[in-house]
Short mmCIF file of C-alpha atoms in Angstrom, two decimals:
data_model
loop_
_atom_site.label_atom_id
_atom_site.label_comp_id
_atom_site.label_asym_id
_atom_site.label_seq_id
_atom_site.Cartn_x
_atom_site.Cartn_y
_atom_site.Cartn_z
CA UNK N 1 0.00 0.00 0.00
CA UNK N 2 1.50 3.28 -1.14
CA UNK N 3 1.48 6.38 1.04
CA UNK N 4 -0.91 8.10 -1.36
CA UNK N 5 -3.33 5.16 -1.08
CA UNK N 6 -3.08 5.22 2.69
CA UNK N 7 -3.86 8.94 2.84
CA UNK N 8 -6.77 8.60 0.43
CA UNK N 9 -8.29 5.66 2.30
CA UNK N 10 -8.14 7.45 5.63
CA UNK N 11 -9.61 10.60 4.11
CA UNK N 12 -12.44 8.72 2.38
CA UNK N 13 -13.40 7.02 5.64
CA UNK N 14 -12.97 10.17 7.72
CA UNK N 15 -10.51 8.39 10.00
CA UNK N 16 -8.21 10.49 12.13
CA UNK N 17 -5.42 8.44 13.65
CA UNK N 18 -4.95 8.36 17.41
CA UNK N 19 -1.48 8.99 18.83
CA UNK N 20 -2.36 7.27 22.11
CA UNK N 21 -2.82 3.99 20.23
CA UNK N 22 0.63 4.24 18.69
CA UNK N 23 -0.84 4.41 15.18
CA UNK N 24 2.13 4.94 12.89
CA UNK N 25 1.66 2.82 9.76
CA UNK N 26 4.63 1.45 7.83
CA UNK N 27 4.11 2.10 4.11
CA UNK N 28 7.56 1.55 2.61
CA UNK N 29 7.33 -1.53 0.38
CA UNK N 30 11.02 -2.41 0.66
CA UNK N 31 10.91 -2.42 4.46
CA UNK N 32 7.72 -4.48 4.48
CA UNK N 33 9.35 -7.09 2.25
CA UNK N 34 12.40 -7.19 4.53
CA UNK N 35 10.16 -7.92 7.52
CA UNK N 36 8.40 -10.76 5.70
CA UNK N 37 11.73 -12.21 4.54
CA UNK N 38 13.10 -12.06 8.11
CA UNK N 39 10.16 -14.15 9.31
CA UNK N 40 11.25 -17.07 7.07
CA UNK N 41 7.65 -17.97 6.36
CA UNK N 42 6.34 -21.20 4.89
CA UNK N 43 2.96 -22.09 3.46
CA UNK N 44 2.11 -24.06 6.61
CA UNK N 45 3.02 -21.33 9.12
CA UNK N 46 0.55 -19.90 11.62
CA UNK N 47 1.16 -16.20 12.19
CA UNK N 48 -0.08 -13.71 14.76
CA UNK N 49 -0.14 -10.07 13.66
CA UNK N 50 -0.80 -7.39 16.28
CA UNK N 51 -1.91 -3.95 15.14
CA UNK N 52 -2.37 -4.51 11.39
CA UNK N 53 -3.73 -0.98 10.90
CA UNK N 54 -4.73 -0.60 7.26
CA UNK N 55 -3.11 -3.92 6.35
CA UNK N 56 0.07 -3.21 4.33
CA UNK N 57 1.90 -6.04 6.10
CA UNK N 58 -1.25 -8.16 6.35
CA UNK N 59 -1.60 -8.33 2.59
CA UNK N 60 1.90 -9.75 2.24
CA UNK N 61 1.37 -12.27 5.03
CA UNK N 62 -1.87 -13.59 3.54
CA UNK N 63 0.03 -14.61 0.45
CA UNK N 64 2.71 -16.53 2.34
CA UNK N 65 1.19 -18.41 5.31
CA UNK N 66 -1.32 -21.11 6.15
CA UNK N 67 -3.17 -19.29 8.92
CA UNK N 68 -3.22 -15.66 10.03
CA UNK N 69 -4.71 -14.21 13.20
CA UNK N 70 -4.77 -10.41 13.13
CA UNK N 71 -5.74 -8.44 16.25
CA UNK N 72 -6.69 -4.78 15.82
CA UNK N 73 -8.03 -2.55 18.60
CA UNK N 74 -9.46 0.28 16.47
CA UNK N 75 -12.93 -0.74 15.25
CA UNK N 76 -12.73 1.78 12.40
CA UNK N 77 -9.66 0.01 11.01
CA UNK N 78 -11.21 -3.41 11.57
CA UNK N 79 -14.03 -2.40 9.21
CA UNK N 80 -11.49 -1.39 6.56
CA UNK N 81 -9.49 -4.60 6.99
CA UNK N 82 -12.61 -6.75 6.81
CA UNK N 83 -13.62 -5.14 3.56
CA UNK N 84 -10.19 -5.06 1.92
CA UNK N 85 -8.52 -8.28 3.06
CA UNK N 86 -10.72 -10.56 5.14
CA UNK N 87 -13.83 -10.96 3.00
CA UNK N 88 -13.97 -14.71 2.34
CA UNK N 89 -16.53 -14.27 -0.44
CA UNK N 90 -13.91 -12.98 -2.87
CA UNK N 91 -10.67 -14.48 -1.55
CA UNK N 92 -9.17 -17.93 -1.91
CA UNK N 93 -6.16 -18.54 0.28
CA UNK N 94 -5.11 -19.23 3.84
CA UNK N 95 -7.34 -19.35 6.88
CA UNK N 96 -7.58 -15.83 8.20
CA UNK N 97 -9.14 -14.50 11.38
CA UNK N 98 -9.59 -10.84 12.26
CA UNK N 99 -10.31 -9.94 15.89
CA UNK N 100 -11.29 -6.51 17.20
CA UNK N 101 -9.66 -6.40 20.63
CA UNK N 102 -6.91 -4.97 22.76
CA UNK N 103 -4.11 -7.40 21.86
CA UNK N 104 -2.48 -7.36 25.29
CA UNK N 105 -5.76 -8.16 27.03
CA UNK N 106 -6.60 -10.76 24.39
CA UNK N 107 -3.33 -12.64 24.91
CA UNK N 108 -3.80 -12.53 28.68
CA UNK N 109 -7.47 -13.52 28.69
CA UNK N 110 -7.43 -16.12 25.90
CA UNK N 111 -4.65 -18.58 26.71
CA UNK N 112 -3.50 -20.32 23.57
CA UNK N 113 -0.73 -22.68 22.57
CA UNK N 114 1.51 -20.38 20.53
CA UNK N 115 4.36 -22.90 20.37
CA UNK N 116 4.00 -23.49 16.63
CA UNK N 117 3.14 -19.86 15.78
CA UNK N 118 5.21 -16.88 14.71
CA UNK N 119 4.59 -13.28 15.72
CA UNK N 120 5.12 -10.95 12.75
CA UNK N 121 3.99 -7.41 13.42
CA UNK N 122 4.61 -3.70 13.38
CA UNK N 123 3.74 -3.44 17.05
CA UNK N 124 1.88 -0.37 18.33
CA UNK N 125 4.49 1.67 20.19
CA UNK N 126 2.25 2.06 23.23
CA UNK N 127 2.16 -1.66 24.11
CA UNK N 128 5.10 -3.21 22.24
CA UNK N 129 7.24 -4.10 25.26
CA UNK N 130 4.31 -5.48 27.25
CA UNK N 131 3.16 -7.74 24.43
CA UNK N 132 6.66 -9.08 23.86
CA UNK N 133 7.14 -9.88 27.55
CA UNK N 134 3.69 -11.47 27.81
CA UNK N 135 4.35 -13.81 24.88
CA UNK N 136 7.99 -14.46 25.80
CA UNK N 137 7.14 -15.47 29.38
CA UNK N 138 4.32 -17.81 28.45
CA UNK N 139 4.95 -21.56 28.73
CA UNK N 140 3.85 -22.06 25.08
CA UNK N 141 5.65 -19.21 23.41
CA UNK N 142 6.01 -18.53 19.63
CA UNK N 143 8.91 -20.04 17.71
CA UNK N 144 9.96 -16.68 16.27
CA UNK N 145 9.03 -13.05 16.86
CA UNK N 146 9.76 -10.58 14.07
CA UNK N 147 8.63 -7.18 15.28
CA UNK N 148 8.99 -3.53 14.41
CA UNK N 149 9.46 -1.38 17.51
CA UNK N 150 10.94 1.96 18.44
CA UNK N 151 14.71 1.99 17.99
CA UNK N 152 15.19 2.48 21.74
CA UNK N 153 13.19 -0.68 22.46
CA UNK N 154 15.09 -2.61 19.79
CA UNK N 155 18.39 -1.69 21.43
CA UNK N 156 17.10 -2.94 24.77
CA UNK N 157 16.03 -6.23 23.20
CA UNK N 158 19.48 -6.73 21.64
CA UNK N 159 21.57 -5.50 24.59
CA UNK N 160 24.24 -7.31 26.60
CA UNK N 161 25.45 -6.76 30.16
CA UNK N 162 27.32 -3.48 30.44
CA UNK N 163 25.48 -1.87 27.53
CA UNK N 164 23.66 1.36 28.23
CA UNK N 165 20.36 -0.17 27.10
CA UNK N 166 20.71 -3.41 29.09
CA UNK N 167 17.93 -3.87 31.63
CA UNK N 168 14.79 -5.63 32.72
CA UNK N 169 13.20 -5.91 29.25
CA UNK N 170 16.44 -7.43 27.94
CA UNK N 171 16.42 -10.18 30.52
CA UNK N 172 12.69 -10.98 30.50
CA UNK N 173 12.81 -11.57 26.75
CA UNK N 174 16.29 -13.05 26.34
CA UNK N 175 15.65 -15.71 28.98
CA UNK N 176 13.60 -17.51 26.32
CA UNK N 177 14.70 -15.87 23.06
CA UNK N 178 17.98 -15.28 21.30
CA UNK N 179 18.28 -11.99 19.40
CA UNK N 180 19.04 -13.11 15.87
CA UNK N 181 19.14 -10.00 13.68
CA UNK N 182 17.84 -6.47 13.34
CA UNK N 183 17.67 -3.59 10.87
CA UNK N 184 16.85 0.08 11.25
CA UNK N 185 13.74 1.64 9.68
CA UNK N 186 13.78 5.45 9.25
CA UNK N 187 10.89 7.50 10.57
CA UNK N 188 10.05 8.64 7.03
CA UNK N 189 8.87 5.12 6.18
CA UNK N 190 5.82 5.60 8.43
CA UNK N 191 2.62 7.62 8.30
CA UNK N 192 2.18 9.70 10.32
CA UNK N 193 5.93 10.10 10.66
CA UNK N 194 6.97 9.42 14.28
CA UNK N 195 9.50 11.48 16.19
CA UNK N 196 12.00 8.59 16.34
CA UNK N 197 13.38 5.89 14.09
CA UNK N 198 12.26 2.29 14.45
CA UNK N 199 13.85 -1.10 13.95
CA UNK N 200 12.78 -4.59 13.05
CA UNK N 201 14.11 -7.19 15.50
CA UNK N 202 14.22 -10.94 14.95
CA UNK N 203 13.93 -13.03 18.12
CA UNK N 204 14.27 -16.81 17.90
CA UNK N 205 13.02 -19.10 20.66
CA UNK N 206 15.82 -20.97 22.43
CA UNK N 207 15.94 -24.64 21.53
CA UNK N 208 17.08 -25.52 25.06
CA UNK N 209 15.53 -23.57 27.99
CA UNK N 210 17.97 -21.83 30.30
CA UNK N 211 15.77 -22.61 33.30
CA UNK N 212 13.03 -25.16 33.97
CA UNK N 213 9.54 -23.69 34.16
CA UNK N 214 9.30 -23.92 38.00
CA UNK N 215 12.36 -21.67 38.40
CA UNK N 216 11.33 -18.97 35.92
CA UNK N 217 9.18 -17.06 38.40
CA UNK N 218 12.13 -16.85 40.78
CA UNK N 219 14.27 -15.48 37.94
CA UNK N 220 11.67 -12.83 37.18
CA UNK N 221 11.43 -11.81 40.85
CA UNK N 222 15.20 -11.60 41.06
CA UNK N 223 15.79 -9.41 38.00
CA UNK N 224 12.87 -7.14 38.85
CA UNK N 225 14.25 -6.65 42.34
CA UNK N 226 17.80 -6.18 41.05
CA UNK N 227 16.81 -3.50 38.53
CA UNK N 228 14.35 -1.68 40.78
CA UNK N 229 17.24 0.64 41.67
CA UNK N 230 19.78 -0.24 39.03
CA UNK N 231 22.47 2.18 40.21
CA UNK N 232 22.61 0.66 43.68
CA UNK N 233 24.50 -2.47 44.71
CA UNK N 234 22.48 -5.50 43.71
CA UNK N 235 23.25 -7.40 46.90
CA UNK N 236 21.41 -4.85 49.03
CA UNK N 237 18.28 -5.09 46.89
CA UNK N 238 18.26 -8.90 46.79
CA UNK N 239 18.77 -9.18 50.57
CA UNK N 240 15.25 -7.85 50.96
CA UNK N 241 13.97 -11.16 49.57
CA UNK N 242 16.75 -13.75 50.01
CA UNK N 243 18.90 -14.57 53.08
CA UNK N 244 22.12 -12.57 53.06
CA UNK N 245 24.49 -15.48 53.75
CA UNK N 246 23.11 -17.58 50.92
CA UNK N 247 23.26 -14.64 48.56
CA UNK N 248 26.83 -13.78 49.43
CA UNK N 249 27.94 -17.41 49.07
CA UNK N 250 26.21 -17.81 45.71
CA UNK N 251 27.55 -14.53 44.36
CA UNK N 252 31.05 -15.36 45.54
CA UNK N 253 30.89 -18.74 43.79
CA UNK N 254 29.95 -16.91 40.60
CA UNK N 255 32.78 -14.43 40.98
CA UNK N 256 30.37 -11.54 41.52
CA UNK N 257 31.54 -8.71 43.76
CA UNK N 258 29.25 -7.74 46.67
CA UNK N 259 29.34 -4.25 45.16
CA UNK N 260 28.24 -5.28 41.67
CA UNK N 261 25.30 -3.46 40.09
CA UNK N 262 22.54 -5.24 38.18
CA UNK N 263 23.50 -3.68 34.85
CA UNK N 264 26.90 -5.41 35.11
CA UNK N 265 25.47 -8.92 35.64
CA UNK N 266 24.92 -11.03 32.53
CA UNK N 267 21.88 -13.11 31.68
CA UNK N 268 23.94 -16.26 32.27
CA UNK N 269 24.98 -15.04 35.72
CA UNK N 270 21.39 -14.21 36.68
CA UNK N 271 20.35 -17.68 35.55
CA UNK N 272 23.15 -19.29 37.55
CA UNK N 273 22.25 -17.21 40.60
CA UNK N 274 18.62 -18.30 40.30
CA UNK N 275 19.75 -21.92 40.24
CA UNK N 276 22.10 -21.42 43.17
CA UNK N 277 19.31 -20.02 45.33
CA UNK N 278 17.13 -23.07 44.77
CA UNK N 279 14.15 -23.96 46.89
CA UNK N 280 16.23 -26.55 48.73
CA UNK N 281 17.97 -23.77 50.63
CA UNK N 282 21.37 -25.12 49.67
CA UNK N 283 23.91 -23.21 47.59
CA UNK N 284 24.04 -25.34 44.45
CA UNK N 285 26.80 -25.52 41.86
CA UNK N 286 27.10 -22.02 40.52
CA UNK N 287 28.41 -22.88 37.07
CA UNK N 288 26.14 -21.87 34.22
CA UNK N 289 25.02 -25.11 32.59
CA UNK N 290 21.69 -24.75 30.74
#
């Protein structure tokens, strides 16, 4: 869908886009093709698209996958999508489902096995991080997530310990996903043009989990506590929830200074620390061995 077509369609329908919904539609055909290529789609794939908007990415997905579930919050845009792309009377192709809903609430309230799905979406800026964390933390998470987000969020998703952008979002997603690739998308490729550049990030589900499911909640509690005051010594924050002696012994076994800050501790070290502070109450082997 060209920019001129997008403008004309919105004008004909009298639709004024809402900034609070993060409605910035990608119209650049080259960037849209790059996103689809990054998803490595097959004819049997099941794909979740969040925030299809006017459907420029949706149209490409419908021609490449076996099943598409698109979730759009704006009822005005749902009507356009239904007419343009989801009318079964004049379309032969993959199974396609269009849902008018808040995607974050939908994912939370309608548990589904996403383990053989892919997420391919230009995520609304307002809920991008929350949706990624919700899907990444689920026990039946998608095989691959190819998402367009603000450049700042993309850097956080790709970060490593010691990077300026390393933090809670990094760890909550990377526990279950490996950042695979990314590319920058200039603001001029969107309508309306946002104030910042964006990026498409490719996240691939880990073949071997770093932690068993019963220990993942403890990991989440630990990293949330550690980053609640990221400039302070991590040991002090964690002592509020774990016994000091056990913490000090586990951190020492990992070679972590008592004065270390959360932003200096790697994903692997947080995983090892979670294992070391097991429910048995014993300091377990601190080596990282997924």
